[in-house]
mmCIF file of C-alpha atoms in Angstrom:
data_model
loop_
_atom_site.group_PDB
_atom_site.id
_atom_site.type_symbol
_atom_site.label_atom_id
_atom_site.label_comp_id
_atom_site.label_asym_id
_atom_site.label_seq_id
_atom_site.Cartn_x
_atom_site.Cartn_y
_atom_site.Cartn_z
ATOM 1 C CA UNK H 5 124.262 104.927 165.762
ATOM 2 C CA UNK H 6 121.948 106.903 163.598
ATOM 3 C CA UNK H 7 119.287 109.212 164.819
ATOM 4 C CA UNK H 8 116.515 110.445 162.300
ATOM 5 C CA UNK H 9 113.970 113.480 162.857
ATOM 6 C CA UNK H 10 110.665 114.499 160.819
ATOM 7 C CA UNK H 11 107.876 116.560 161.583
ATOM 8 C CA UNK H 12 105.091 113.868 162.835
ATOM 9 C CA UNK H 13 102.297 115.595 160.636
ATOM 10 C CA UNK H 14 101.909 118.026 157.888
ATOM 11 C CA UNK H 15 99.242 119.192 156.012
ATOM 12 C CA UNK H 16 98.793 121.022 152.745
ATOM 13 C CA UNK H 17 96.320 122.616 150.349
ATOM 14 C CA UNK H 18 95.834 120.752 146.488
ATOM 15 C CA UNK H 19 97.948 122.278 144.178
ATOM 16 C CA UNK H 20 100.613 124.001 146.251
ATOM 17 C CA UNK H 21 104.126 123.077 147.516
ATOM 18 C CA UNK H 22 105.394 121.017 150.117
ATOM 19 C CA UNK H 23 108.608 120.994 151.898
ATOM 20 C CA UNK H 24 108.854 117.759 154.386
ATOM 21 C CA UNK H 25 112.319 118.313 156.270
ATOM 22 C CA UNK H 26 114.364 115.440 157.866
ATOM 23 C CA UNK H 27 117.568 115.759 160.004
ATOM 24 C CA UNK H 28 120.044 113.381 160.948
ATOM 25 C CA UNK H 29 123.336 112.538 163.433
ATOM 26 C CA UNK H 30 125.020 109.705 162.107
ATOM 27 C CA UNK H 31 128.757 108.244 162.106
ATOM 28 C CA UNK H 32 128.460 108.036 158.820
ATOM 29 C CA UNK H 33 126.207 107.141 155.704
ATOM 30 C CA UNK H 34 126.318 105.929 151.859
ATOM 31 C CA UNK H 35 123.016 107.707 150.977
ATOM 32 C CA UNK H 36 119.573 109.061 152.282
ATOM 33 C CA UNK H 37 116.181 108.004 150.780
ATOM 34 C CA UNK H 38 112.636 109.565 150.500
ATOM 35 C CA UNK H 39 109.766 106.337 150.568
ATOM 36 C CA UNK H 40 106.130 107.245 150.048
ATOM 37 C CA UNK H 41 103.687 104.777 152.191
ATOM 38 C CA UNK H 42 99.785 104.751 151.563
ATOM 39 C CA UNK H 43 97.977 103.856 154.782
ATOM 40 C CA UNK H 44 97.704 100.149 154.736
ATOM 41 C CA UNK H 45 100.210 99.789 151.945
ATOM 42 C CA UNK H 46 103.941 99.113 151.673
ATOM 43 C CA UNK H 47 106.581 101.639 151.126
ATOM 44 C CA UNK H 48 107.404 102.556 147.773
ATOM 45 C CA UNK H 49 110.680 104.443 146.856
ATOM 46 C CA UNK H 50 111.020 107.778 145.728
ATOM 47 C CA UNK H 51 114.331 109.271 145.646
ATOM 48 C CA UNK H 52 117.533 109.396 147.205
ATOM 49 C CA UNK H 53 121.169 111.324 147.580
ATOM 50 C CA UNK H 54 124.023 110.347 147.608
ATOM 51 C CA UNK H 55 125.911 113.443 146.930
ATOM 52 C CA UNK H 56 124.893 117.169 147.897
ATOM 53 C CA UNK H 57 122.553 119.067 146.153
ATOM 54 C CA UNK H 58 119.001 118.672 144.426
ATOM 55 C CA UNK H 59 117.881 115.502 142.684
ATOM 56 C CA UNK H 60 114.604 116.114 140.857
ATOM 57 C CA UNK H 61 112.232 113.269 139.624
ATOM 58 C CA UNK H 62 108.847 115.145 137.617
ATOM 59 C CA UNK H 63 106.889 116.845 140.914
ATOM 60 C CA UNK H 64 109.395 115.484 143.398
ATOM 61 C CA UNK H 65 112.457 116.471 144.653
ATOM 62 C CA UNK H 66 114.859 116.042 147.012
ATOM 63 C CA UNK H 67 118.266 118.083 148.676
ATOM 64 C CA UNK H 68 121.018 116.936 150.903
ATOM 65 C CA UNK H 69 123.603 118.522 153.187
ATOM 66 C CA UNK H 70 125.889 116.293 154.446
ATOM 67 C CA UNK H 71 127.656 119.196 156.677
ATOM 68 C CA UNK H 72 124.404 120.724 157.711
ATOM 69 C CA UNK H 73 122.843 117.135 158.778
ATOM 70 C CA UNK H 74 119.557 117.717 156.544
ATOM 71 C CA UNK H 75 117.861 116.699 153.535
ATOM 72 C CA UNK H 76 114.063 117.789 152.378
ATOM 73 C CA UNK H 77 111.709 116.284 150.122
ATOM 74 C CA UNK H 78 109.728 119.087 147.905
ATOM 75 C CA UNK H 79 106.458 117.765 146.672
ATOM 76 C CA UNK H 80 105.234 120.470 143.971
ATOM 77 C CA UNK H 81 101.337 120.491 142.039
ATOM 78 C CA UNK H 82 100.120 118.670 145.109
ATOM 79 C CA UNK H 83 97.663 116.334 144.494
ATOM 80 C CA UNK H 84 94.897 114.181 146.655
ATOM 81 C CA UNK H 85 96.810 111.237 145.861
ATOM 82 C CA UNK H 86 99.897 112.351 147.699
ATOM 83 C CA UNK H 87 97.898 112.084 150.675
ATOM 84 C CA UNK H 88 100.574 109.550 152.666
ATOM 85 C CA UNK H 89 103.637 109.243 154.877
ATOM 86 C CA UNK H 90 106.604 110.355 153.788
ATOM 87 C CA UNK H 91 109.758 108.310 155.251
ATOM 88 C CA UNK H 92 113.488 109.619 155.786
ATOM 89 C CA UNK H 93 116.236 106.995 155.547
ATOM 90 C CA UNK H 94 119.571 106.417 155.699
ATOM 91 C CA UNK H 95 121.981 103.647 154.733
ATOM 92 C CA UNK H 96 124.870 102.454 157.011
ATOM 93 C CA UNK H 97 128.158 103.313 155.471
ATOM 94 C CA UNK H 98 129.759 100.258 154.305
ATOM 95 C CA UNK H 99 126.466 97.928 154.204
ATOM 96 C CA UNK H 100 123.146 98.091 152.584
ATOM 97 C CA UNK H 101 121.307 98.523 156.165
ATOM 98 C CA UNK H 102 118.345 101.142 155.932
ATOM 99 C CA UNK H 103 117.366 103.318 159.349
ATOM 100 C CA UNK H 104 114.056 104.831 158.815
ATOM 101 C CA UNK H 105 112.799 108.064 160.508
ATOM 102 C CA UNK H 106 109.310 107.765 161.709
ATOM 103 C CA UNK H 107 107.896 109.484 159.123
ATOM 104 C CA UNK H 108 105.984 112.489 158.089
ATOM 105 C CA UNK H 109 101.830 111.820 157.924
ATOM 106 C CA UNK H 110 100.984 114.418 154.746
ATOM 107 C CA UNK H 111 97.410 115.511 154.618
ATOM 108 C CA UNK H 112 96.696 116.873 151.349
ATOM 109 C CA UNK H 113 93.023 119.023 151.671
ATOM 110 C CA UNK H 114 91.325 120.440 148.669
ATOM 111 C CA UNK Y 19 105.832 90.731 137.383
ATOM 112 C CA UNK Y 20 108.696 91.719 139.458
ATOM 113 C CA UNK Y 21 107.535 91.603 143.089
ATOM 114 C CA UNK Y 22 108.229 90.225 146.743
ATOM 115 C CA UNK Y 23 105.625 88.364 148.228
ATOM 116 C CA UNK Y 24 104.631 87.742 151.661
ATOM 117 C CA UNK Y 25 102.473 84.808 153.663
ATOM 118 C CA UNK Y 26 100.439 85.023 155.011
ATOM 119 C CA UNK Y 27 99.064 89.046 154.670
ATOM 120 C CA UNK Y 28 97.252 88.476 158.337
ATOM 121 C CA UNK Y 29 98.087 85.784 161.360
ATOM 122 C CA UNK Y 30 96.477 85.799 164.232
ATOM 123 C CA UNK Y 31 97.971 83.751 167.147
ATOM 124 C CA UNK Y 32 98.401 82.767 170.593
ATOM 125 C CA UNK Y 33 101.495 83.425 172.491
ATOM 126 C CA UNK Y 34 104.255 80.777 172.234
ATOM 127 C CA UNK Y 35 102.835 79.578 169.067
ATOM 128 C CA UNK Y 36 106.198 78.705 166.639
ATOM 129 C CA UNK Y 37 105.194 80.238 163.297
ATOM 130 C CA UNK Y 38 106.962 81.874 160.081
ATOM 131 C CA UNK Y 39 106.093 84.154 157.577
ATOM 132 C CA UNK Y 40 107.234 83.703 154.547
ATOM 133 C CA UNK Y 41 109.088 86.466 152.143
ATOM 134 C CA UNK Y 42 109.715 85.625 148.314
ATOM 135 C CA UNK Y 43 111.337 87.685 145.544
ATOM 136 C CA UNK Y 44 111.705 86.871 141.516
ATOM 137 C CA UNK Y 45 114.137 89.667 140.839
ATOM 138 C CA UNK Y 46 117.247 87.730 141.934
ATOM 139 C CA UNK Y 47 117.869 90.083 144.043
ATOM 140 C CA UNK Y 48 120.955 89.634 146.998
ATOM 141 C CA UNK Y 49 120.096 91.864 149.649
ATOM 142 C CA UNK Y 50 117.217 90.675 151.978
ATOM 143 C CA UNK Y 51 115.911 92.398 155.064
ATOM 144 C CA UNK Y 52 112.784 92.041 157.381
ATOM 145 C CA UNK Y 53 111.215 95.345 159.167
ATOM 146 C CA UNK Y 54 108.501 95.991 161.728
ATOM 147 C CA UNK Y 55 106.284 98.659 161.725
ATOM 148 C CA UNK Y 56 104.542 100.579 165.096
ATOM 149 C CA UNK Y 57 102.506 103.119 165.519
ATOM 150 C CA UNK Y 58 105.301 106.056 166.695
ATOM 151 C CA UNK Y 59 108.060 103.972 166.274
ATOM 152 C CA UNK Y 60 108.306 103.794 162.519
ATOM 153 C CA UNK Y 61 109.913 100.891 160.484
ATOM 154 C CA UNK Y 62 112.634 99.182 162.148
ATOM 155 C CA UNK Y 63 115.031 96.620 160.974
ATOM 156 C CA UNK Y 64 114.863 93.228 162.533
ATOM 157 C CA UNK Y 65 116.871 91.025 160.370
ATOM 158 C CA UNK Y 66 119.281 91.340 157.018
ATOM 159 C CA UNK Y 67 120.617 88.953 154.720
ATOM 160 C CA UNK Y 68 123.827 89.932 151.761
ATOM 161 C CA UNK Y 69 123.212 86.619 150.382
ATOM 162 C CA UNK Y 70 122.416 83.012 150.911
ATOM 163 C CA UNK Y 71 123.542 81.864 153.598
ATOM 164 C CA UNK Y 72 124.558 85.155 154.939
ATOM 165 C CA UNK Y 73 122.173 86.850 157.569
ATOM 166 C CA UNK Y 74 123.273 89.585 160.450
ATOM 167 C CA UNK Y 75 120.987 91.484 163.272
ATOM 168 C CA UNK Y 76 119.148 94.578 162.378
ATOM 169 C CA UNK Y 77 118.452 96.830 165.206
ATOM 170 C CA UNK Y 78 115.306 94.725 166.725
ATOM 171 C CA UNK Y 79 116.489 91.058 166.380
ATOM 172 C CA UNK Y 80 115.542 89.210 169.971
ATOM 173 C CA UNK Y 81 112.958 87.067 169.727
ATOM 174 C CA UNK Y 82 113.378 86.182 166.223
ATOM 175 C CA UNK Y 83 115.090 84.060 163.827
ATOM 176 C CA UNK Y 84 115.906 83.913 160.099
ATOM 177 C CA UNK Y 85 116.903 81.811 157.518
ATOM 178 C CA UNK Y 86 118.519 82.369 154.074
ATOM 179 C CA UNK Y 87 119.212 78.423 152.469
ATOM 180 C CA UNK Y 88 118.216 79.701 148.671
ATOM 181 C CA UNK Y 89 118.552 83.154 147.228
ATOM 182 C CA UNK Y 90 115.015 83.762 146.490
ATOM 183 C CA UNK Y 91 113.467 82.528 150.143
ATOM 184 C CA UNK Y 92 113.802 84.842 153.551
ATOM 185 C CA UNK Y 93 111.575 83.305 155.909
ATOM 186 C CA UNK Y 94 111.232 85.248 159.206
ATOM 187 C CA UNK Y 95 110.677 83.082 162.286
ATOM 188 C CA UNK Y 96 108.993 83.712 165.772
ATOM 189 C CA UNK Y 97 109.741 80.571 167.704
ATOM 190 C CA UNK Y 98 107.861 81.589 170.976
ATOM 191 C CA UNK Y 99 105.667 84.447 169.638
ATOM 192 C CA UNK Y 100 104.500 87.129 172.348
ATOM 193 C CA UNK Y 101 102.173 89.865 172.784
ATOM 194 C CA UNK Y 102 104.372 92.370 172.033
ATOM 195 C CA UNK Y 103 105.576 91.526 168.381
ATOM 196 C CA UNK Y 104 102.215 92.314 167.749
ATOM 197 C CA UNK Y 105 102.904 94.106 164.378
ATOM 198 C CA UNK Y 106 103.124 94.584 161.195
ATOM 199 C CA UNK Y 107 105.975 93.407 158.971
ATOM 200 C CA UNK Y 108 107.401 94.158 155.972
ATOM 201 C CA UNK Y 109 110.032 92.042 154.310
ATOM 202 C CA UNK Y 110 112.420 94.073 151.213
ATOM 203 C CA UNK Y 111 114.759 93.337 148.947
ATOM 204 C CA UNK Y 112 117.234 95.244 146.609
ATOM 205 C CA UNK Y 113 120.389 94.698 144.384
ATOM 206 C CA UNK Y 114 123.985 96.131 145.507
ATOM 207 C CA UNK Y 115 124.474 99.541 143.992
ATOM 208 C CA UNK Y 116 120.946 100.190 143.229
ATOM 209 C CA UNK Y 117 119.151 102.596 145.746
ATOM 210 C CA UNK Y 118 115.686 100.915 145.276
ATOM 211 C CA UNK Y 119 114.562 98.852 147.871
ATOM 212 C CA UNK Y 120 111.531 96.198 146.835
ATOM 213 C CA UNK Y 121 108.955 96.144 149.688
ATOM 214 C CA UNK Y 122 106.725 92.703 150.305
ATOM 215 C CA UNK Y 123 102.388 93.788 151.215
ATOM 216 C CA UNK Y 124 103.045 93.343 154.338
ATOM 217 C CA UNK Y 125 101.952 90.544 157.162
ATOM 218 C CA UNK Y 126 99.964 91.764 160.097
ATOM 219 C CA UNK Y 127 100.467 89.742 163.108
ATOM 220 C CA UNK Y 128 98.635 89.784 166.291
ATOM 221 C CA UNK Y 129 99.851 87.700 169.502
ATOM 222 C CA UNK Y 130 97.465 87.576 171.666
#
């Protein structure tokens, strides 16, 4: 199976940095993916690994380590707008099957 | 527009009332799933489809049932709805090889 852990809540100042951590045990997975969700709204993709390292998309980013079990998305130039949860997945090795982590509720304040 | 679309975007119901919501896609897109969405619980996958006629058991399946006849359709069905798949549901589609899953509005169903 596939266990997935964020931080329930986080909150951050306009303008600064966020890190938004999410570990994992899994028997084994073909990539992990970051999903933005407005309150009320569907998700909407953001990024995802496949490999290790740092993928960067304009003020997001995101970092997997397979050996260490972790991944982070870093949200830079924070804006109101990124007020949202944040949602860790992976996908199944061998299949297209997503397993979402609960989520991380981002409070952006001015 | 390339979307997936979802009916109806609210139901409300009494229990053992047969219904089905309805999930659409124009992006030809193989890969079909349905989630559901509680407070604490995150999303979690009921249903999943590779292609028509093709559907397997997500991690949540009992006490529903799905249908893939074309490739475009993914109707989820609750055949004796109860109070608790009270929820809210999100159906998704994506293409093999591409990371980006397609996310329906969402349907929010109460049982009551």
């Amino acid at each position: 199976g596939q266990n997935i852990d964020q931080p329930t809540e986080m909150t951050a100042t306009e303008g600064a940095i966020v890190q938004i951590n999410c570990t994992y045990q899994t028997s084994g997975f073909n990539g992990l993916f970051w999903y933005q969700q407005h309150a009320g709204e569907a998700p909407t993709f953001l990024s995802y690994n496949v490999l290790d390292g740092l993928e960067e998309k304009g003020r997001f980013s995101s970092f997997l380590s397979r050996s260490k079990g972790y991944s982070y998305l870093l949200l830079k130039e924070l804006q109101m707008k990124d007020s949202a949860s944040y949602l860790c997945a992976l996908r199944k090795a061998g299949s297209y099957q997503l397993t979402f982590g609960k989520g991380t509720k981002l409070s952006v304040i001015p | 527009e390339a979307q997936v679309t979802q009916n109806p975007r609210y139901l409300i119901t009494v229990t053992g009332k047969k219904l089905t919501v309805t999930c659409s896609q124009n992006m030809n897109h193989e890969y079909m799933s349905w989630y559901r969405q509680d407070p604490g619980l995150g999303l979690r996958q009921i249903y999943y489809s590779m292609n028509v006629e093709v559907t397997d058991k997500g991690d949540v399946p009992e006490g529903y049932k799905v249908s893939r006849k074309e490739k475009r359709n993914f109707p989820l069905i609750l055949e004796s709805p109860s109070p608790n798949q009270t929820s809210l549901y999100f159906c998704a589609s994506s293409l093999p090889g591409h990371p980006e899953a397609f996310f329906g509005q969402g349907t929010r169903l109460t049982v009551v």
